[in-house]
PDB file of C-alpha atoms in Angstrom:
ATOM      1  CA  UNK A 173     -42.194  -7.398  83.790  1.00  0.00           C
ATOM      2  CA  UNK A 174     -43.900  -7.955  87.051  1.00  0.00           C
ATOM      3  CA  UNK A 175     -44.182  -7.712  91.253  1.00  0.00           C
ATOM      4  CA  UNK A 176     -45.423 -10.726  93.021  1.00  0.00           C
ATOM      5  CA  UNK A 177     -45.763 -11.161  96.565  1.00  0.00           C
ATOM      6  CA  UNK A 178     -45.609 -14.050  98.701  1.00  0.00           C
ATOM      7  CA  UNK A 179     -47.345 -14.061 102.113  1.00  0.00           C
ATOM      8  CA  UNK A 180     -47.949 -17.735 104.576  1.00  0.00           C
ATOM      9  CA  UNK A 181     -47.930 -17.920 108.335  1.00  0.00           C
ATOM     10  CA  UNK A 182     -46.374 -20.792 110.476  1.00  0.00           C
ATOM     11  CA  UNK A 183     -48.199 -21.986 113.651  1.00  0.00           C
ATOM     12  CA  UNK A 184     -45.430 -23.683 115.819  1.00  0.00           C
ATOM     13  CA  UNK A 185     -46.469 -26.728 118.120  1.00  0.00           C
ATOM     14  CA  UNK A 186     -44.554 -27.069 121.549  1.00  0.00           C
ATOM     15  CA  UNK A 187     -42.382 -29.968 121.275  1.00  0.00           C
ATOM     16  CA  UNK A 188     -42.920 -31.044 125.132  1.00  0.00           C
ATOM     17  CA  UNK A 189     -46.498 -30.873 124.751  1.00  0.00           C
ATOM     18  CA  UNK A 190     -48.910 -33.164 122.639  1.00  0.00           C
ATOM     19  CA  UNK A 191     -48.739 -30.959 119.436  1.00  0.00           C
ATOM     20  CA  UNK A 192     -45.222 -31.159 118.410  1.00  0.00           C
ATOM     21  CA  UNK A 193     -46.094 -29.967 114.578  1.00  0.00           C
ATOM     22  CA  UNK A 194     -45.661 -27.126 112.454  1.00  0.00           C
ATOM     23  CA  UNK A 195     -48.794 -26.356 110.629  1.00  0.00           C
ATOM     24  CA  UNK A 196     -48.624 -23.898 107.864  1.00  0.00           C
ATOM     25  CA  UNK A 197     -50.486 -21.798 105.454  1.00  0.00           C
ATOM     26  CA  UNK A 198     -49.441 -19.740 102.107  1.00  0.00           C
ATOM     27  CA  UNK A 199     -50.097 -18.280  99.130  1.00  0.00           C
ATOM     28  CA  UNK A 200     -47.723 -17.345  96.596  1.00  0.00           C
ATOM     29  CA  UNK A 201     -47.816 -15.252  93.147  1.00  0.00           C
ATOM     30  CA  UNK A 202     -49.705 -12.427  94.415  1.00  0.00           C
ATOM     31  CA  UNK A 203     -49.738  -9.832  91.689  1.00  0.00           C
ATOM     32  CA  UNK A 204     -50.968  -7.648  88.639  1.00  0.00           C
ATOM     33  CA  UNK A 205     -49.554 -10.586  85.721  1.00  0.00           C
ATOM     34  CA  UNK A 206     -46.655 -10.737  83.833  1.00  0.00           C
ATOM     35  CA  UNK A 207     -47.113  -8.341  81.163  1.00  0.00           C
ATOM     36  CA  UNK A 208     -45.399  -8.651  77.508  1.00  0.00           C
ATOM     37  CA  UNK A 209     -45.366  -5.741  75.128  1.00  0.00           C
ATOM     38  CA  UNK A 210     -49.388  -5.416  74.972  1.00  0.00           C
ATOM     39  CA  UNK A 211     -51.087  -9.066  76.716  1.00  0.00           C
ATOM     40  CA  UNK A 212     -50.837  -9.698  80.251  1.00  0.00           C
ATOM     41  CA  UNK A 213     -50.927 -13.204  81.203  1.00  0.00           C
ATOM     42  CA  UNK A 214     -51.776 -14.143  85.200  1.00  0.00           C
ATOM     43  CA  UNK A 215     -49.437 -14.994  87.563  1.00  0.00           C
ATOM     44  CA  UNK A 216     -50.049 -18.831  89.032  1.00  0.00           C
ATOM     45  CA  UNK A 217     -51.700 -17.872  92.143  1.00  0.00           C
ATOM     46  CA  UNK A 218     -51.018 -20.749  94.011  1.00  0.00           C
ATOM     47  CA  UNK A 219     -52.939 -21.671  97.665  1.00  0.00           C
ATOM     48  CA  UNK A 220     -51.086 -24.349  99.795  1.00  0.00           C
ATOM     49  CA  UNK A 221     -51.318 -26.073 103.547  1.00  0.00           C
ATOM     50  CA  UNK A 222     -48.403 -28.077 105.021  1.00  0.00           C
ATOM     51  CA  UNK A 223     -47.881 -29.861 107.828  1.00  0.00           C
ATOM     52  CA  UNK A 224     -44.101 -31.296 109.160  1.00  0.00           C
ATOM     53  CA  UNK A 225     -43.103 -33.053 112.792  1.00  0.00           C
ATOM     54  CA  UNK A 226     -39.335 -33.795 114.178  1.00  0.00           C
ATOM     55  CA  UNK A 227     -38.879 -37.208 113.583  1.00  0.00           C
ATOM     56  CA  UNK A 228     -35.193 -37.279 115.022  1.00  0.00           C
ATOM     57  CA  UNK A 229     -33.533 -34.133 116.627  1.00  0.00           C
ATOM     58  CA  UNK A 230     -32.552 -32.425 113.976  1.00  0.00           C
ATOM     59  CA  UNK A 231     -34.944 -34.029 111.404  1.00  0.00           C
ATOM     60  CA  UNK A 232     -38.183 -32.277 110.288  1.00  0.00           C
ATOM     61  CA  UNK A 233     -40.368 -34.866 107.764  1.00  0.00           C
ATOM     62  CA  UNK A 234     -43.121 -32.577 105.946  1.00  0.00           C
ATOM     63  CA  UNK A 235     -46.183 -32.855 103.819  1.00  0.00           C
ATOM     64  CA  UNK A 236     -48.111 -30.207 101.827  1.00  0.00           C
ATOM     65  CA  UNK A 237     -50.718 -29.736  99.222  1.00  0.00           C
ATOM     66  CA  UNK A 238     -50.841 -27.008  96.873  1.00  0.00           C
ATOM     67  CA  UNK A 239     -53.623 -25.534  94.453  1.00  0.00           C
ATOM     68  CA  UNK A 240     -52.684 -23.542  91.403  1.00  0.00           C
ATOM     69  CA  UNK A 241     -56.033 -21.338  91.555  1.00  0.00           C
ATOM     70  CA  UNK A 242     -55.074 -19.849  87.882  1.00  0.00           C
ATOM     71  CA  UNK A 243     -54.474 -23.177  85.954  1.00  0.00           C
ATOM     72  CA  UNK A 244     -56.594 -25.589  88.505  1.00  0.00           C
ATOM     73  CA  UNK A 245     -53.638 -28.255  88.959  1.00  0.00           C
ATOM     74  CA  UNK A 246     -53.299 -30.166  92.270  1.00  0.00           C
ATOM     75  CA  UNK A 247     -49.702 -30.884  93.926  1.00  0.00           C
ATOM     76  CA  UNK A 248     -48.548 -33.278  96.682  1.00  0.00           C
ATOM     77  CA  UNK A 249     -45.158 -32.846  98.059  1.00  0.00           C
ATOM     78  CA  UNK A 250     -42.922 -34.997 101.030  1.00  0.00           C
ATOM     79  CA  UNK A 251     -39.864 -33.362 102.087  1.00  0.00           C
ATOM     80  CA  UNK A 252     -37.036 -33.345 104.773  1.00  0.00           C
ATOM     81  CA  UNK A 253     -35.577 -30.530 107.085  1.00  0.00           C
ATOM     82  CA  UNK A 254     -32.755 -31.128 108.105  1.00  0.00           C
ATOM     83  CA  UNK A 255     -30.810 -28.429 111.130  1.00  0.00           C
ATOM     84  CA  UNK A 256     -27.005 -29.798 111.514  1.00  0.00           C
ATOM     85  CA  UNK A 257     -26.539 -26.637 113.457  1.00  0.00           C
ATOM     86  CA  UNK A 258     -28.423 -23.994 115.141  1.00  0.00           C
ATOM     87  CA  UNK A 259     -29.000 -21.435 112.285  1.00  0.00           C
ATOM     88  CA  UNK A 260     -28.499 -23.560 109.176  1.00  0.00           C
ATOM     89  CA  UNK A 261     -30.796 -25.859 107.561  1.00  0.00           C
ATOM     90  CA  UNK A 262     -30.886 -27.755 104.600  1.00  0.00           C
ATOM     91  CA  UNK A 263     -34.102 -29.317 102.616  1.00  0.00           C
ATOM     92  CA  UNK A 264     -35.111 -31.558  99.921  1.00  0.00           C
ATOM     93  CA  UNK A 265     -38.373 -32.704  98.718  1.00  0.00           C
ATOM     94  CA  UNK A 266     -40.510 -34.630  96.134  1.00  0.00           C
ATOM     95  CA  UNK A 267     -43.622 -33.768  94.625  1.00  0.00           C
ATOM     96  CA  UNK A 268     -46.168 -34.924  92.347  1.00  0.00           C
ATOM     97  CA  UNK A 269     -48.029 -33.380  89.866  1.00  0.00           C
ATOM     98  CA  UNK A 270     -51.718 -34.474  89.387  1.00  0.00           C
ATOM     99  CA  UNK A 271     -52.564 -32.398  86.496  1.00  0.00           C
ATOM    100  CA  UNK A 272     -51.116 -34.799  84.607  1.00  0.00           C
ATOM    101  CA  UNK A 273     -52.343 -37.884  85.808  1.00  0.00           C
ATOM    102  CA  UNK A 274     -54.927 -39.526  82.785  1.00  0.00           C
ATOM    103  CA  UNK A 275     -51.752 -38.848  80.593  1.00  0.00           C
ATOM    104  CA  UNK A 276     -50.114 -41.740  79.430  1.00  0.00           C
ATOM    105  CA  UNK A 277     -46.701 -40.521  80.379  1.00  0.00           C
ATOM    106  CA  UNK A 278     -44.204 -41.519  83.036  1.00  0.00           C
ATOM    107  CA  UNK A 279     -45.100 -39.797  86.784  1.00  0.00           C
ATOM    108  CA  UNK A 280     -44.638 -36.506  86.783  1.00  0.00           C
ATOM    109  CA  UNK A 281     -41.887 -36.286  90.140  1.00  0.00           C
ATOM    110  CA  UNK A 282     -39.850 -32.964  90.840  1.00  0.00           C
ATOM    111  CA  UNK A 283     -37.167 -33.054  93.306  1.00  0.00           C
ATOM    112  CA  UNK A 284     -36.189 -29.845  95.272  1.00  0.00           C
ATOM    113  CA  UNK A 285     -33.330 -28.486  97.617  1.00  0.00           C
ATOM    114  CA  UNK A 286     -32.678 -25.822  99.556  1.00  0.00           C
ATOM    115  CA  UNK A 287     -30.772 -24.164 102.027  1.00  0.00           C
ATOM    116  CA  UNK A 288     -31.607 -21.644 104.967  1.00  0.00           C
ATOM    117  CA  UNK A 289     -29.903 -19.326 107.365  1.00  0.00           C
ATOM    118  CA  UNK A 290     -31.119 -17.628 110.469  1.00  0.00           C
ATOM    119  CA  UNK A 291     -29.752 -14.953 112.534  1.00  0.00           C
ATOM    120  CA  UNK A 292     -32.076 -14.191 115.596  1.00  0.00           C
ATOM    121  CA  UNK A 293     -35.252 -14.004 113.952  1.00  0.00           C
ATOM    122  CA  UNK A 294     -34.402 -12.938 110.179  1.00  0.00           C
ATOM    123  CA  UNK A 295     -34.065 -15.812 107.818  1.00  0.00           C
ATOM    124  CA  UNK A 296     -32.285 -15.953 104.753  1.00  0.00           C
ATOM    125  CA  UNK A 297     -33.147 -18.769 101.903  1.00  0.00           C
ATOM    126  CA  UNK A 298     -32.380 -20.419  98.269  1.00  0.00           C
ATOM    127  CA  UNK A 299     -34.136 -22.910  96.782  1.00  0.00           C
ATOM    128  CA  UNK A 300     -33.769 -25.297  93.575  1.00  0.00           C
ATOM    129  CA  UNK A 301     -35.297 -26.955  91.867  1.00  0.00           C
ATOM    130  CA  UNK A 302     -34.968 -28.346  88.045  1.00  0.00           C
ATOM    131  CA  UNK A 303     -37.443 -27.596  85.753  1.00  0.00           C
ATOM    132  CA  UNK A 304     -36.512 -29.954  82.519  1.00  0.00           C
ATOM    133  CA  UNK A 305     -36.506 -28.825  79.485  1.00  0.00           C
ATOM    134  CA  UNK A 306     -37.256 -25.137  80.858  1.00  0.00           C
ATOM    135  CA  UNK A 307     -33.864 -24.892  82.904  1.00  0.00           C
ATOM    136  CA  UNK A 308     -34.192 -24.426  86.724  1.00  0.00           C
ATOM    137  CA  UNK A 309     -36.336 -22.016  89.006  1.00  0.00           C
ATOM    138  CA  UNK A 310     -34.386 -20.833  91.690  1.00  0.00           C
ATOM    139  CA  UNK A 311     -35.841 -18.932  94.498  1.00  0.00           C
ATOM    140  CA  UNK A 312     -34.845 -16.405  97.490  1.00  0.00           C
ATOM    141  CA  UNK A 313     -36.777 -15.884  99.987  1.00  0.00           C
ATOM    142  CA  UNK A 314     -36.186 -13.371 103.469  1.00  0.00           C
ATOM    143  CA  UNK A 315     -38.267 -14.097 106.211  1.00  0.00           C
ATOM    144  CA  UNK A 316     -39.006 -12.978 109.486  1.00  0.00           C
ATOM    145  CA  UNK A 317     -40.153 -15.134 112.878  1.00  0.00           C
ATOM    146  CA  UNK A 318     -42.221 -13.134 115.549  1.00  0.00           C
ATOM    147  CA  UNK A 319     -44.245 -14.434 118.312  1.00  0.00           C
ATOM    148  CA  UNK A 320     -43.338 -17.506 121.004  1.00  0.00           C
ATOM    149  CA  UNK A 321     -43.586 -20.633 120.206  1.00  0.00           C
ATOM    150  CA  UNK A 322     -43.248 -21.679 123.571  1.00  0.00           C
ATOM    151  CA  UNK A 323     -44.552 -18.619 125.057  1.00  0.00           C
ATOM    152  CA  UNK A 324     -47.288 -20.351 127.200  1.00  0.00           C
ATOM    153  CA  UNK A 325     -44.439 -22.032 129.197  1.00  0.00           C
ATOM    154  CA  UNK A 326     -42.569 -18.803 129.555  1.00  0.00           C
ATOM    155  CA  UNK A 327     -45.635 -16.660 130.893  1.00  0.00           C
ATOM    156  CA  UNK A 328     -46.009 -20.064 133.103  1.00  0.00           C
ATOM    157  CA  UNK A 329     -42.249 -19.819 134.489  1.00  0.00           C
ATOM    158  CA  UNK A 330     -42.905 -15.593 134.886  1.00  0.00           C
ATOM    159  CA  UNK A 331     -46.577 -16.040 137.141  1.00  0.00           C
ATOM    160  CA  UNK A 332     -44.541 -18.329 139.089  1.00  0.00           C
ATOM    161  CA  UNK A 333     -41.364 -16.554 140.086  1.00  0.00           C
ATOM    162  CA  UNK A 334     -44.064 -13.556 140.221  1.00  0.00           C
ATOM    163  CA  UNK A 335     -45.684 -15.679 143.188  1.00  0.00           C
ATOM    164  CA  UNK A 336     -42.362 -16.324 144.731  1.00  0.00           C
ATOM    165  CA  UNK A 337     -41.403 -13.197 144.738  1.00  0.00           C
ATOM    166  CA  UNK A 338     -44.684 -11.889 146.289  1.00  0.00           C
ATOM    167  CA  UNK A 339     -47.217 -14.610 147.593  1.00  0.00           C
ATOM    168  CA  UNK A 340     -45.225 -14.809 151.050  1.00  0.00           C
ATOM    169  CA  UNK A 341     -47.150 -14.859 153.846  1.00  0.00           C
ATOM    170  CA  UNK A 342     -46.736 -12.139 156.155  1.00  0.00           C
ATOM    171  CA  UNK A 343     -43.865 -11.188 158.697  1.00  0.00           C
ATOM    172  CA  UNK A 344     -41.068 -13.713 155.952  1.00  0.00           C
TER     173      UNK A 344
END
């Protein structure tokens, strides 16, 4: 048995601005090891950047890298977002192994999917994906969003109705 703890921050772009990304860090499998009657074997700490941009309204197209520190294997991954409505989104990805790439075997490709569901700023997630030979891992994940993404516009919009409401000259 074990605990493991994932922890990753978001940085959101401003989609009227320049920087319409999402940039994002994380690192999962934080924890003692899985232990089994008297070994413990490590966890795969895993390190991992990603970066994703709308492409069309509802459509977020991402990239990401990922470094299992523990077994020193290298992952690429391209996946799609997509938001049909305002607190539902669903996902699905590829990714490539490359700890496997001098072997003579076929690419090693994984497909994922997965579906999210947000109420204010809670979110509620599943993911999927198969595993082979090993069955399927199948993940849950409860999130929470704080902070403004747009909150330089907002402070913007408050200085101004600030000097609107008190900037007058005198005797108005």
């Amino acid at each position: 048995s074990t605990l493991a703890v994932d922890a990753g921050i978001v940085f959101l772009g401003d989609k009227y601005t320049t920087y319409p990304g999402k940039f994002g860090f994380s690192i999962r499998n934080l924890g003692s090891g899985l232990k089994y009657i008297n070994r413990r074997e490590p966890l795969p700490l895993t390190a991992s950047a990603a970066f994703a941009v709308t492409i069309a309204g509802a459509v977020d197209a991402g990239i990401s890298i990922s470094d299992n520190l523990t077994e020193n294997t290298f992952e690429f991954g391209l996946g799609l977002n997509f938001n049909p409505i305002g607190n539902l989104s669903l996902s699905g990805g590829l990714s490539r192994d490359f700890s496997n790439a001098d072997s003579s075997d076929s690419v090693p490709l994984k497909l994922n999917a997965g579906i999210e569901f947000r109420v204010s700023d809670f979110m509620l997630g599943y993911g999927f994906l198969p595993m082979g030979e090993l069955g399927s891992l199948q993940r849950m994940s409860l999130g929470f969003r704080f902070g403004e993404a747009d909150g330089r516009r907002r402070t913007e919009k408050k200085i101004k109705t600030w000097r609107e409401r008190y900037d007058k000259p005198a005797g108005m």
